[in-house]
Amino acid sequence: MHDITSYLALATQLARDAGRYALNVQKTEMQVQTKSNMFDLVTDVDKYNEEFIRNAVLARFPEHSFLGEESGTHGEGEVKWIVDPIDGTVNFAHGLPIWCVSIGIEIGGSLACGVIYDPGRDELFSAAKGAGAYLNGTRLSVSNTIEPSRALFVTGFSYNIAENPDKSYERFVAFLKRGLLVRRLGSAALDLAYVAAGRFDGFYEGNLAAWDMAAGALILTEAGGRITHYDNREYSIYGKNVIASNGVLHDFMLEILTV
Ligand code: IPD
Ligand code: CA
Ligand code: CA
């Protein structure tokens, strides 16, 4: 029997601790290096936070497994913690306030619970499967925007955008040509959380990783949103591209993204 309540409690505590630590370092100093290419940054805080979260999880639940952006896969346990120690690292490294810590938990391949913590605004988004999504304890629900002209969309671009992965240019231009309002914040986890909170009406991005989306995908669906891939396939966090919406605007987004 899985104790989802205690998993979520530990995830919440670790996301808060890691987020507060990162916020303090951001105000002082940090070491920045590059990763997959010269635009893809990693700081000493990304690495420190991931190790801190992984050690705490595996000390408490040694039978669980772990997947983190900075250190990869550890173990094969049925309960898998999927962690982005800082989502929005470029913002973080530039002193911008738009970044978060994201922790999602899968059991046997299905999302069970997750948290996203934004320490700058002290906002904790959380969800457990079948139990709804919450922001600092208040129930969340997606927007009810019907009219695309009234909608605010958000997207993101991967670090290899110069290669136009998955027709990124054409898909973005398709939104612009319709005059739609589109933002690019730089944190996919917060993009998903903000659709869940009704701040955005829809989010799409290609080439994401499981750690960007694990917590946010569950928070979004538990807030009443809809999530698929570009081709309307059933969503998986391992599937890279994503359309997340308030549900009402989903078919509209699917159509625009067919280029
Ligand atoms: C990135 C952010 C960004 C998205 C990139 C991601 P990172 O994650 O979520 O919004 O556009 O595709 O890689 O590198 O800051 O953890
Ligand atoms: Ca990320
Ligand atoms: Ca990251």
PDB file of C-alpha atoms and ligand atoms in Angstrom:
ATOM      1  CA  MET A   1       0.000   0.000   0.000  1.00  0.00           C
ATOM      2  CA  HIS A   2       1.412   3.398  -0.982  1.00  0.00           C
ATOM      3  CA  ASP A   3       1.221   6.297   1.453  1.00  0.00           C
ATOM      4  CA  ILE A   4       0.689   9.114  -1.060  1.00  0.00           C
ATOM      5  CA  THR A   5       0.059  11.597   1.755  1.00  0.00           C
ATOM      6  CA  SER A   6       3.525  11.078   3.196  1.00  0.00           C
ATOM      7  CA  TYR A   7       5.155  11.164  -0.266  1.00  0.00           C
ATOM      8  CA  LEU A   8       3.449  14.485  -0.966  1.00  0.00           C
ATOM      9  CA  ALA A   9       4.405  15.846   2.457  1.00  0.00           C
ATOM     10  CA  LEU A  10       8.066  15.001   1.881  1.00  0.00           C
ATOM     11  CA  ALA A  11       7.997  16.422  -1.669  1.00  0.00           C
ATOM     12  CA  THR A  12       6.465  19.640  -0.311  1.00  0.00           C
ATOM     13  CA  GLN A  13       9.066  20.014   2.419  1.00  0.00           C
ATOM     14  CA  LEU A  14      11.972  19.308   0.040  1.00  0.00           C
ATOM     15  CA  ALA A  15      10.687  21.668  -2.672  1.00  0.00           C
ATOM     16  CA  ARG A  16      10.297  24.425  -0.081  1.00  0.00           C
ATOM     17  CA  ASP A  17      13.756  23.834   1.420  1.00  0.00           C
ATOM     18  CA  ALA A  18      15.472  23.625  -1.994  1.00  0.00           C
ATOM     19  CA  GLY A  19      13.582  26.682  -3.266  1.00  0.00           C
ATOM     20  CA  ARG A  20      14.466  28.824  -0.256  1.00  0.00           C
ATOM     21  CA  TYR A  21      18.103  27.760  -0.452  1.00  0.00           C
ATOM     22  CA  ALA A  22      18.236  28.678  -4.159  1.00  0.00           C
ATOM     23  CA  LEU A  23      16.580  32.042  -3.528  1.00  0.00           C
ATOM     24  CA  ASN A  24      19.204  32.909  -0.910  1.00  0.00           C
ATOM     25  CA  VAL A  25      22.061  31.946  -3.225  1.00  0.00           C
ATOM     26  CA  GLN A  26      20.495  33.915  -6.093  1.00  0.00           C
ATOM     27  CA  LYS A  27      20.695  37.023  -3.929  1.00  0.00           C
ATOM     28  CA  THR A  28      24.402  36.482  -3.277  1.00  0.00           C
ATOM     29  CA  GLU A  29      26.535  34.574  -5.766  1.00  0.00           C
ATOM     30  CA  MET A  30      26.516  31.416  -7.870  1.00  0.00           C
ATOM     31  CA  GLN A  31      28.747  29.486 -10.279  1.00  0.00           C
ATOM     32  CA  VAL A  32      27.345  29.185 -13.823  1.00  0.00           C
ATOM     33  CA  GLN A  33      28.521  26.661 -16.424  1.00  0.00           C
ATOM     34  CA  THR A  34      27.188  25.492 -19.810  1.00  0.00           C
ATOM     35  CA  LYS A  35      25.728  22.046 -20.540  1.00  0.00           C
ATOM     36  CA  SER A  36      24.388  20.662 -23.884  1.00  0.00           C
ATOM     37  CA  ASN A  37      25.370  23.819 -25.789  1.00  0.00           C
ATOM     38  CA  MET A  38      26.477  27.389 -25.014  1.00  0.00           C
ATOM     39  CA  PHE A  39      22.909  28.524 -24.250  1.00  0.00           C
ATOM     40  CA  ASP A  40      22.073  25.652 -21.877  1.00  0.00           C
ATOM     41  CA  LEU A  41      23.193  26.764 -18.411  1.00  0.00           C
ATOM     42  CA  VAL A  42      23.636  24.900 -15.157  1.00  0.00           C
ATOM     43  CA  THR A  43      24.537  26.424 -11.800  1.00  0.00           C
ATOM     44  CA  ASP A  44      26.044  24.923  -8.678  1.00  0.00           C
ATOM     45  CA  VAL A  45      22.567  25.331  -7.129  1.00  0.00           C
ATOM     46  CA  ASP A  46      20.923  23.027  -9.727  1.00  0.00           C
ATOM     47  CA  LYS A  47      23.421  20.312  -8.781  1.00  0.00           C
ATOM     48  CA  TYR A  48      23.295  20.963  -5.035  1.00  0.00           C
ATOM     49  CA  ASN A  49      19.476  20.970  -4.954  1.00  0.00           C
ATOM     50  CA  GLU A  50      19.180  17.746  -6.913  1.00  0.00           C
ATOM     51  CA  GLU A  51      21.630  15.937  -4.644  1.00  0.00           C
ATOM     52  CA  PHE A  52      19.913  17.328  -1.551  1.00  0.00           C
ATOM     53  CA  ILE A  53      16.480  16.140  -2.750  1.00  0.00           C
ATOM     54  CA  ARG A  54      17.751  12.745  -3.957  1.00  0.00           C
ATOM     55  CA  ASN A  55      19.622  12.005  -0.719  1.00  0.00           C
ATOM     56  CA  ALA A  56      16.620  12.939   1.402  1.00  0.00           C
ATOM     57  CA  VAL A  57      14.195  10.851  -0.680  1.00  0.00           C
ATOM     58  CA  LEU A  58      16.390   7.745  -0.826  1.00  0.00           C
ATOM     59  CA  ALA A  59      17.265   7.996   2.878  1.00  0.00           C
ATOM     60  CA  ARG A  60      13.565   7.965   3.792  1.00  0.00           C
ATOM     61  CA  PHE A  61      12.409   5.572   1.027  1.00  0.00           C
ATOM     62  CA  PRO A  62      15.426   3.463  -0.055  1.00  0.00           C
ATOM     63  CA  GLU A  63      13.181   1.239  -2.198  1.00  0.00           C
ATOM     64  CA  HIS A  64      12.054   4.171  -4.387  1.00  0.00           C
ATOM     65  CA  SER A  65      13.734   5.229  -7.648  1.00  0.00           C
ATOM     66  CA  PHE A  66      14.788   8.679  -8.775  1.00  0.00           C
ATOM     67  CA  LEU A  67      15.079  10.543 -12.076  1.00  0.00           C
ATOM     68  CA  GLY A  68      16.670  13.976 -11.995  1.00  0.00           C
ATOM     69  CA  GLU A  69      17.742  16.383 -14.713  1.00  0.00           C
ATOM     70  CA  GLU A  70      21.304  16.695 -13.441  1.00  0.00           C
ATOM     71  CA  SER A  71      22.087  13.147 -12.306  1.00  0.00           C
ATOM     72  CA  GLY A  72      19.818  10.872 -14.363  1.00  0.00           C
ATOM     73  CA  THR A  73      18.261   7.630 -13.125  1.00  0.00           C
ATOM     74  CA  HIS A  74      18.913   5.951  -9.775  1.00  0.00           C
ATOM     75  CA  GLY A  75      17.329   2.592  -8.942  1.00  0.00           C
ATOM     76  CA  GLU A  76      14.363   0.780 -10.419  1.00  0.00           C
ATOM     77  CA  GLY A  77      11.751   1.026  -7.686  1.00  0.00           C
ATOM     78  CA  GLU A  78       8.074   1.213  -8.655  1.00  0.00           C
ATOM     79  CA  VAL A  79       7.746   4.641  -7.002  1.00  0.00           C
ATOM     80  CA  LYS A  80       9.758   7.118  -9.071  1.00  0.00           C
ATOM     81  CA  TRP A  81      10.572  10.668  -7.978  1.00  0.00           C
ATOM     82  CA  ILE A  82      11.016  12.901 -11.040  1.00  0.00           C
ATOM     83  CA  VAL A  83      12.860  16.083 -10.164  1.00  0.00           C
ATOM     84  CA  ASP A  84      13.792  19.337 -11.842  1.00  0.00           C
ATOM     85  CA  PRO A  85      15.929  21.007  -9.146  1.00  0.00           C
ATOM     86  CA  ILE A  86      15.522  24.409 -10.812  1.00  0.00           C
ATOM     87  CA  ASP A  87      13.169  24.821 -13.739  1.00  0.00           C
ATOM     88  CA  GLY A  88      14.002  28.149 -15.322  1.00  0.00           C
ATOM     89  CA  THR A  89      17.765  28.026 -14.811  1.00  0.00           C
ATOM     90  CA  VAL A  90      18.473  30.732 -17.398  1.00  0.00           C
ATOM     91  CA  ASN A  91      16.122  33.096 -15.543  1.00  0.00           C
ATOM     92  CA  PHE A  92      17.679  32.062 -12.224  1.00  0.00           C
ATOM     93  CA  ALA A  93      21.219  32.707 -13.486  1.00  0.00           C
ATOM     94  CA  HIS A  94      20.212  36.137 -14.799  1.00  0.00           C
ATOM     95  CA  GLY A  95      18.622  37.220 -11.513  1.00  0.00           C
ATOM     96  CA  LEU A  96      15.058  36.986 -12.828  1.00  0.00           C
ATOM     97  CA  PRO A  97      12.325  35.785 -10.428  1.00  0.00           C
ATOM     98  CA  ILE A  98      10.608  33.249 -12.770  1.00  0.00           C
ATOM     99  CA  TRP A  99      11.843  29.780 -11.778  1.00  0.00           C
ATOM    100  CA  CYS A 100      10.811  26.975  -9.454  1.00  0.00           C
ATOM    101  CA  VAL A 101      11.551  23.544  -8.021  1.00  0.00           C
ATOM    102  CA  SER A 102       9.456  20.713  -9.489  1.00  0.00           C
ATOM    103  CA  ILE A 103       8.932  17.253  -7.969  1.00  0.00           C
ATOM    104  CA  GLY A 104       6.550  14.714  -9.513  1.00  0.00           C
ATOM    105  CA  ILE A 105       5.990  11.168  -8.278  1.00  0.00           C
ATOM    106  CA  GLU A 106       5.016   8.269 -10.511  1.00  0.00           C
ATOM    107  CA  ILE A 107       3.826   4.917  -9.239  1.00  0.00           C
ATOM    108  CA  GLY A 108       4.013   2.073 -11.726  1.00  0.00           C
ATOM    109  CA  GLY A 109       4.211   4.563 -14.599  1.00  0.00           C
ATOM    110  CA  SER A 110       1.227   6.755 -13.569  1.00  0.00           C
ATOM    111  CA  LEU A 111       1.517  10.184 -12.002  1.00  0.00           C
ATOM    112  CA  ALA A 112       0.401   9.984  -8.361  1.00  0.00           C
ATOM    113  CA  CYS A 113       1.261  13.389  -6.908  1.00  0.00           C
ATOM    114  CA  GLY A 114       3.480  16.408  -7.420  1.00  0.00           C
ATOM    115  CA  VAL A 115       4.538  19.839  -6.241  1.00  0.00           C
ATOM    116  CA  ILE A 116       5.934  22.958  -7.867  1.00  0.00           C
ATOM    117  CA  TYR A 117       7.387  25.589  -5.554  1.00  0.00           C
ATOM    118  CA  ASP A 118       8.147  29.175  -6.582  1.00  0.00           C
ATOM    119  CA  PRO A 119      10.082  30.661  -3.641  1.00  0.00           C
ATOM    120  CA  GLY A 120      10.078  34.221  -5.020  1.00  0.00           C
ATOM    121  CA  ARG A 121       6.294  34.434  -4.716  1.00  0.00           C
ATOM    122  CA  ASP A 122       6.043  31.760  -1.993  1.00  0.00           C
ATOM    123  CA  GLU A 123       3.602  29.839  -4.203  1.00  0.00           C
ATOM    124  CA  LEU A 124       3.255  26.114  -3.733  1.00  0.00           C
ATOM    125  CA  PHE A 125       1.237  24.300  -6.411  1.00  0.00           C
ATOM    126  CA  SER A 126       0.375  20.718  -5.539  1.00  0.00           C
ATOM    127  CA  ALA A 127      -1.856  17.857  -6.588  1.00  0.00           C
ATOM    128  CA  ALA A 128      -2.578  14.230  -5.839  1.00  0.00           C
ATOM    129  CA  LYS A 129      -4.341  11.992  -8.344  1.00  0.00           C
ATOM    130  CA  GLY A 130      -8.121  12.235  -7.892  1.00  0.00           C
ATOM    131  CA  ALA A 131      -7.822  14.776  -5.046  1.00  0.00           C
ATOM    132  CA  GLY A 132      -7.647  18.074  -6.964  1.00  0.00           C
ATOM    133  CA  ALA A 133      -4.947  20.707  -7.385  1.00  0.00           C
ATOM    134  CA  TYR A 134      -4.108  23.434  -4.895  1.00  0.00           C
ATOM    135  CA  LEU A 135      -2.169  26.692  -4.658  1.00  0.00           C
ATOM    136  CA  ASN A 136      -1.073  27.341  -1.068  1.00  0.00           C
ATOM    137  CA  GLY A 137      -4.025  25.246   0.085  1.00  0.00           C
ATOM    138  CA  THR A 138      -6.672  26.895  -2.120  1.00  0.00           C
ATOM    139  CA  ARG A 139      -8.322  24.708  -4.761  1.00  0.00           C
ATOM    140  CA  LEU A 140      -7.317  25.502  -8.320  1.00  0.00           C
ATOM    141  CA  SER A 141      -9.297  25.389 -11.499  1.00  0.00           C
ATOM    142  CA  VAL A 142      -8.460  26.274 -15.078  1.00  0.00           C
ATOM    143  CA  SER A 143      -9.937  29.326 -16.806  1.00  0.00           C
ATOM    144  CA  ASN A 144     -13.235  29.239 -18.657  1.00  0.00           C
ATOM    145  CA  THR A 145     -12.035  31.383 -21.562  1.00  0.00           C
ATOM    146  CA  ILE A 146     -13.784  30.331 -24.767  1.00  0.00           C
ATOM    147  CA  GLU A 147     -12.773  33.060 -27.212  1.00  0.00           C
ATOM    148  CA  PRO A 148      -9.223  32.690 -28.578  1.00  0.00           C
ATOM    149  CA  SER A 149      -8.999  36.485 -28.895  1.00  0.00           C
ATOM    150  CA  ARG A 150      -9.521  36.744 -25.108  1.00  0.00           C
ATOM    151  CA  ALA A 151      -6.993  34.023 -24.331  1.00  0.00           C
ATOM    152  CA  LEU A 152      -3.413  34.360 -23.110  1.00  0.00           C
ATOM    153  CA  PHE A 153      -1.113  31.603 -24.327  1.00  0.00           C
ATOM    154  CA  VAL A 154       2.417  30.699 -23.296  1.00  0.00           C
ATOM    155  CA  THR A 155       5.138  28.694 -24.979  1.00  0.00           C
ATOM    156  CA  GLY A 156       8.843  27.951 -24.665  1.00  0.00           C
ATOM    157  CA  PHE A 157      11.817  27.164 -26.870  1.00  0.00           C
ATOM    158  CA  SER A 158      14.340  24.410 -26.282  1.00  0.00           C
ATOM    159  CA  TYR A 159      18.095  25.052 -26.140  1.00  0.00           C
ATOM    160  CA  ASN A 160      18.520  23.660 -29.686  1.00  0.00           C
ATOM    161  CA  ILE A 161      15.970  26.117 -31.144  1.00  0.00           C
ATOM    162  CA  ALA A 162      18.532  27.080 -33.821  1.00  0.00           C
ATOM    163  CA  GLU A 163      17.851  23.628 -35.340  1.00  0.00           C
ATOM    164  CA  ASN A 164      14.098  24.325 -35.497  1.00  0.00           C
ATOM    165  CA  PRO A 165      13.212  21.080 -33.658  1.00  0.00           C
ATOM    166  CA  ASP A 166       9.727  19.729 -34.375  1.00  0.00           C
ATOM    167  CA  LYS A 167       8.837  22.716 -36.611  1.00  0.00           C
ATOM    168  CA  SER A 168       9.111  25.153 -33.678  1.00  0.00           C
ATOM    169  CA  TYR A 169       9.322  28.200 -35.950  1.00  0.00           C
ATOM    170  CA  GLU A 170       6.267  27.274 -38.030  1.00  0.00           C
ATOM    171  CA  ARG A 171       4.165  26.504 -34.947  1.00  0.00           C
ATOM    172  CA  PHE A 172       5.063  29.811 -33.262  1.00  0.00           C
ATOM    173  CA  VAL A 173       4.437  31.777 -36.467  1.00  0.00           C
ATOM    174  CA  ALA A 174       1.019  30.118 -36.774  1.00  0.00           C
ATOM    175  CA  PHE A 175       0.049  31.670 -33.402  1.00  0.00           C
ATOM    176  CA  LEU A 176       1.501  35.070 -34.348  1.00  0.00           C
ATOM    177  CA  LYS A 177      -0.248  35.155 -37.738  1.00  0.00           C
ATOM    178  CA  ARG A 178      -3.605  34.902 -35.982  1.00  0.00           C
ATOM    179  CA  GLY A 179      -2.685  37.845 -33.758  1.00  0.00           C
ATOM    180  CA  LEU A 180      -2.944  35.684 -30.626  1.00  0.00           C
ATOM    181  CA  LEU A 181      -1.378  36.797 -27.343  1.00  0.00           C
ATOM    182  CA  VAL A 182       1.611  34.582 -26.550  1.00  0.00           C
ATOM    183  CA  ARG A 183       4.153  34.835 -23.702  1.00  0.00           C
ATOM    184  CA  ARG A 184       7.475  33.029 -23.138  1.00  0.00           C
ATOM    185  CA  LEU A 185       8.337  32.907 -19.425  1.00  0.00           C
ATOM    186  CA  GLY A 186      11.223  30.409 -19.402  1.00  0.00           C
ATOM    187  CA  SER A 187       9.897  27.815 -16.937  1.00  0.00           C
ATOM    188  CA  ALA A 188       7.795  25.006 -18.385  1.00  0.00           C
ATOM    189  CA  ALA A 189       6.762  23.806 -14.915  1.00  0.00           C
ATOM    190  CA  LEU A 190       5.396  27.252 -14.018  1.00  0.00           C
ATOM    191  CA  ASP A 191       3.760  27.497 -17.469  1.00  0.00           C
ATOM    192  CA  LEU A 192       1.778  24.333 -16.655  1.00  0.00           C
ATOM    193  CA  ALA A 193       0.995  25.496 -13.106  1.00  0.00           C
ATOM    194  CA  TYR A 194      -0.224  28.843 -14.436  1.00  0.00           C
ATOM    195  CA  VAL A 195      -2.595  27.155 -16.900  1.00  0.00           C
ATOM    196  CA  ALA A 196      -3.872  25.120 -13.934  1.00  0.00           C
ATOM    197  CA  ALA A 197      -4.388  28.374 -11.999  1.00  0.00           C
ATOM    198  CA  GLY A 198      -6.255  30.055 -14.867  1.00  0.00           C
ATOM    199  CA  ARG A 199      -3.531  32.685 -15.367  1.00  0.00           C
ATOM    200  CA  PHE A 200      -2.869  31.305 -18.836  1.00  0.00           C
ATOM    201  CA  ASP A 201      -5.445  29.592 -21.030  1.00  0.00           C
ATOM    202  CA  GLY A 202      -3.041  27.366 -22.931  1.00  0.00           C
ATOM    203  CA  PHE A 203       0.602  26.278 -23.113  1.00  0.00           C
ATOM    204  CA  TYR A 204       2.479  24.388 -25.791  1.00  0.00           C
ATOM    205  CA  GLU A 205       6.109  23.431 -26.246  1.00  0.00           C
ATOM    206  CA  GLY A 206       8.143  20.816 -28.150  1.00  0.00           C
ATOM    207  CA  ASN A 207      11.171  18.940 -26.901  1.00  0.00           C
ATOM    208  CA  LEU A 208      10.541  18.966 -23.149  1.00  0.00           C
ATOM    209  CA  ALA A 209      11.747  16.342 -20.676  1.00  0.00           C
ATOM    210  CA  ALA A 210       9.889  14.313 -18.060  1.00  0.00           C
ATOM    211  CA  TRP A 211      11.297  16.452 -15.215  1.00  0.00           C
ATOM    212  CA  ASP A 212       9.914  19.647 -16.806  1.00  0.00           C
ATOM    213  CA  MET A 213       6.376  18.244 -16.865  1.00  0.00           C
ATOM    214  CA  ALA A 214       5.863  15.495 -14.252  1.00  0.00           C
ATOM    215  CA  ALA A 215       4.413  17.660 -11.487  1.00  0.00           C
ATOM    216  CA  GLY A 216       2.816  20.246 -13.788  1.00  0.00           C
ATOM    217  CA  ALA A 217       0.959  17.712 -15.935  1.00  0.00           C
ATOM    218  CA  LEU A 218      -0.822  16.268 -12.894  1.00  0.00           C
ATOM    219  CA  ILE A 219      -1.523  19.700 -11.370  1.00  0.00           C
ATOM    220  CA  LEU A 220      -3.042  20.763 -14.710  1.00  0.00           C
ATOM    221  CA  THR A 221      -5.343  17.760 -15.101  1.00  0.00           C
ATOM    222  CA  GLU A 222      -6.369  17.869 -11.434  1.00  0.00           C
ATOM    223  CA  ALA A 223      -7.355  21.522 -12.000  1.00  0.00           C
ATOM    224  CA  GLY A 224      -9.674  20.393 -14.810  1.00  0.00           C
ATOM    225  CA  GLY A 225      -7.339  21.056 -17.743  1.00  0.00           C
ATOM    226  CA  ARG A 226      -6.629  18.904 -20.762  1.00  0.00           C
ATOM    227  CA  ILE A 227      -3.216  17.734 -21.910  1.00  0.00           C
ATOM    228  CA  THR A 228      -2.180  15.910 -25.097  1.00  0.00           C
ATOM    229  CA  HIS A 229       0.647  15.795 -27.599  1.00  0.00           C
ATOM    230  CA  TYR A 230       0.623  17.864 -30.813  1.00  0.00           C
ATOM    231  CA  ASP A 231      -1.062  14.996 -32.695  1.00  0.00           C
ATOM    232  CA  ASN A 232      -3.762  14.622 -29.996  1.00  0.00           C
ATOM    233  CA  ARG A 233      -2.196  11.371 -28.773  1.00  0.00           C
ATOM    234  CA  GLU A 234      -2.769  10.422 -25.140  1.00  0.00           C
ATOM    235  CA  TYR A 235      -0.271  12.339 -23.056  1.00  0.00           C
ATOM    236  CA  SER A 236       2.876  10.874 -21.505  1.00  0.00           C
ATOM    237  CA  ILE A 237       5.547  12.878 -19.654  1.00  0.00           C
ATOM    238  CA  TYR A 238       8.115  10.961 -21.742  1.00  0.00           C
ATOM    239  CA  GLY A 239       6.529  12.197 -24.984  1.00  0.00           C
ATOM    240  CA  LYS A 240       8.434  15.502 -25.393  1.00  0.00           C
ATOM    241  CA  ASN A 241       5.893  17.848 -27.000  1.00  0.00           C
ATOM    242  CA  VAL A 242       2.834  19.057 -25.130  1.00  0.00           C
ATOM    243  CA  ILE A 243      -0.375  21.030 -25.454  1.00  0.00           C
ATOM    244  CA  ALA A 244      -1.928  21.920 -22.099  1.00  0.00           C
ATOM    245  CA  SER A 245      -5.115  23.942 -22.007  1.00  0.00           C
ATOM    246  CA  ASN A 246      -8.244  24.885 -20.130  1.00  0.00           C
ATOM    247  CA  GLY A 247      -9.978  22.172 -22.182  1.00  0.00           C
ATOM    248  CA  VAL A 248     -12.289  24.533 -24.055  1.00  0.00           C
ATOM    249  CA  LEU A 249      -9.466  25.893 -26.231  1.00  0.00           C
ATOM    250  CA  HIS A 250      -7.725  22.570 -26.759  1.00  0.00           C
ATOM    251  CA  ASP A 251      -9.108  21.759 -30.203  1.00  0.00           C
ATOM    252  CA  PHE A 252      -8.342  25.302 -31.329  1.00  0.00           C
ATOM    253  CA  MET A 253      -4.696  24.869 -30.217  1.00  0.00           C
ATOM    254  CA  LEU A 254      -4.470  21.439 -31.849  1.00  0.00           C
ATOM    255  CA  GLU A 255      -5.611  22.950 -35.120  1.00  0.00           C
ATOM    256  CA  ILE A 256      -3.158  25.866 -34.989  1.00  0.00           C
ATOM    257  CA  LEU A 257      -0.276  23.563 -34.120  1.00  0.00           C
ATOM    258  CA  THR A 258      -0.939  21.367 -37.152  1.00  0.00           C
ATOM    259  CA  VAL A 259       1.553  22.914 -39.556  1.00  0.00           C
TER     260      VAL A 259
HETATM  261  C1  IPD B   1      13.807  24.786 -19.441  1.00  0.00           C
HETATM  262  C2  IPD B   1      12.613  25.647 -19.108  1.00  0.00           C
HETATM  263  C3  IPD B   1      12.172  26.439 -20.323  1.00  0.00           C
HETATM  264  C4  IPD B   1      11.887  25.559 -21.514  1.00  0.00           C
HETATM  265  C5  IPD B   1      13.091  24.683 -21.807  1.00  0.00           C
HETATM  266  C6  IPD B   1      13.470  23.861 -20.579  1.00  0.00           C
HETATM  267  P1  IPD B   1      15.544  24.343 -17.435  1.00  0.00           P
HETATM  268  O1  IPD B   1      14.201  24.012 -18.321  1.00  0.00           O
HETATM  269  O2  IPD B   1      11.540  24.860 -18.665  1.00  0.00           O
HETATM  270  O3  IPD B   1      10.988  27.162 -20.062  1.00  0.00           O
HETATM  271  O4  IPD B   1      11.575  26.364 -22.612  1.00  0.00           O
HETATM  272  O5  IPD B   1      12.726  23.816 -22.874  1.00  0.00           O
HETATM  273  O6  IPD B   1      14.575  23.052 -20.883  1.00  0.00           O
HETATM  274  O7  IPD B   1      16.726  24.100 -18.301  1.00  0.00           O
HETATM  275  O8  IPD B   1      15.436  25.740 -16.990  1.00  0.00           O
HETATM  276  O9  IPD B   1      15.412  23.335 -16.323  1.00  0.00           O
HETATM  277 CA    CA B   2      13.464  22.208 -16.824  1.00  0.00          CA
HETATM  278 CA    CA B   3      16.434  22.390 -14.649  1.00  0.00          CA
END
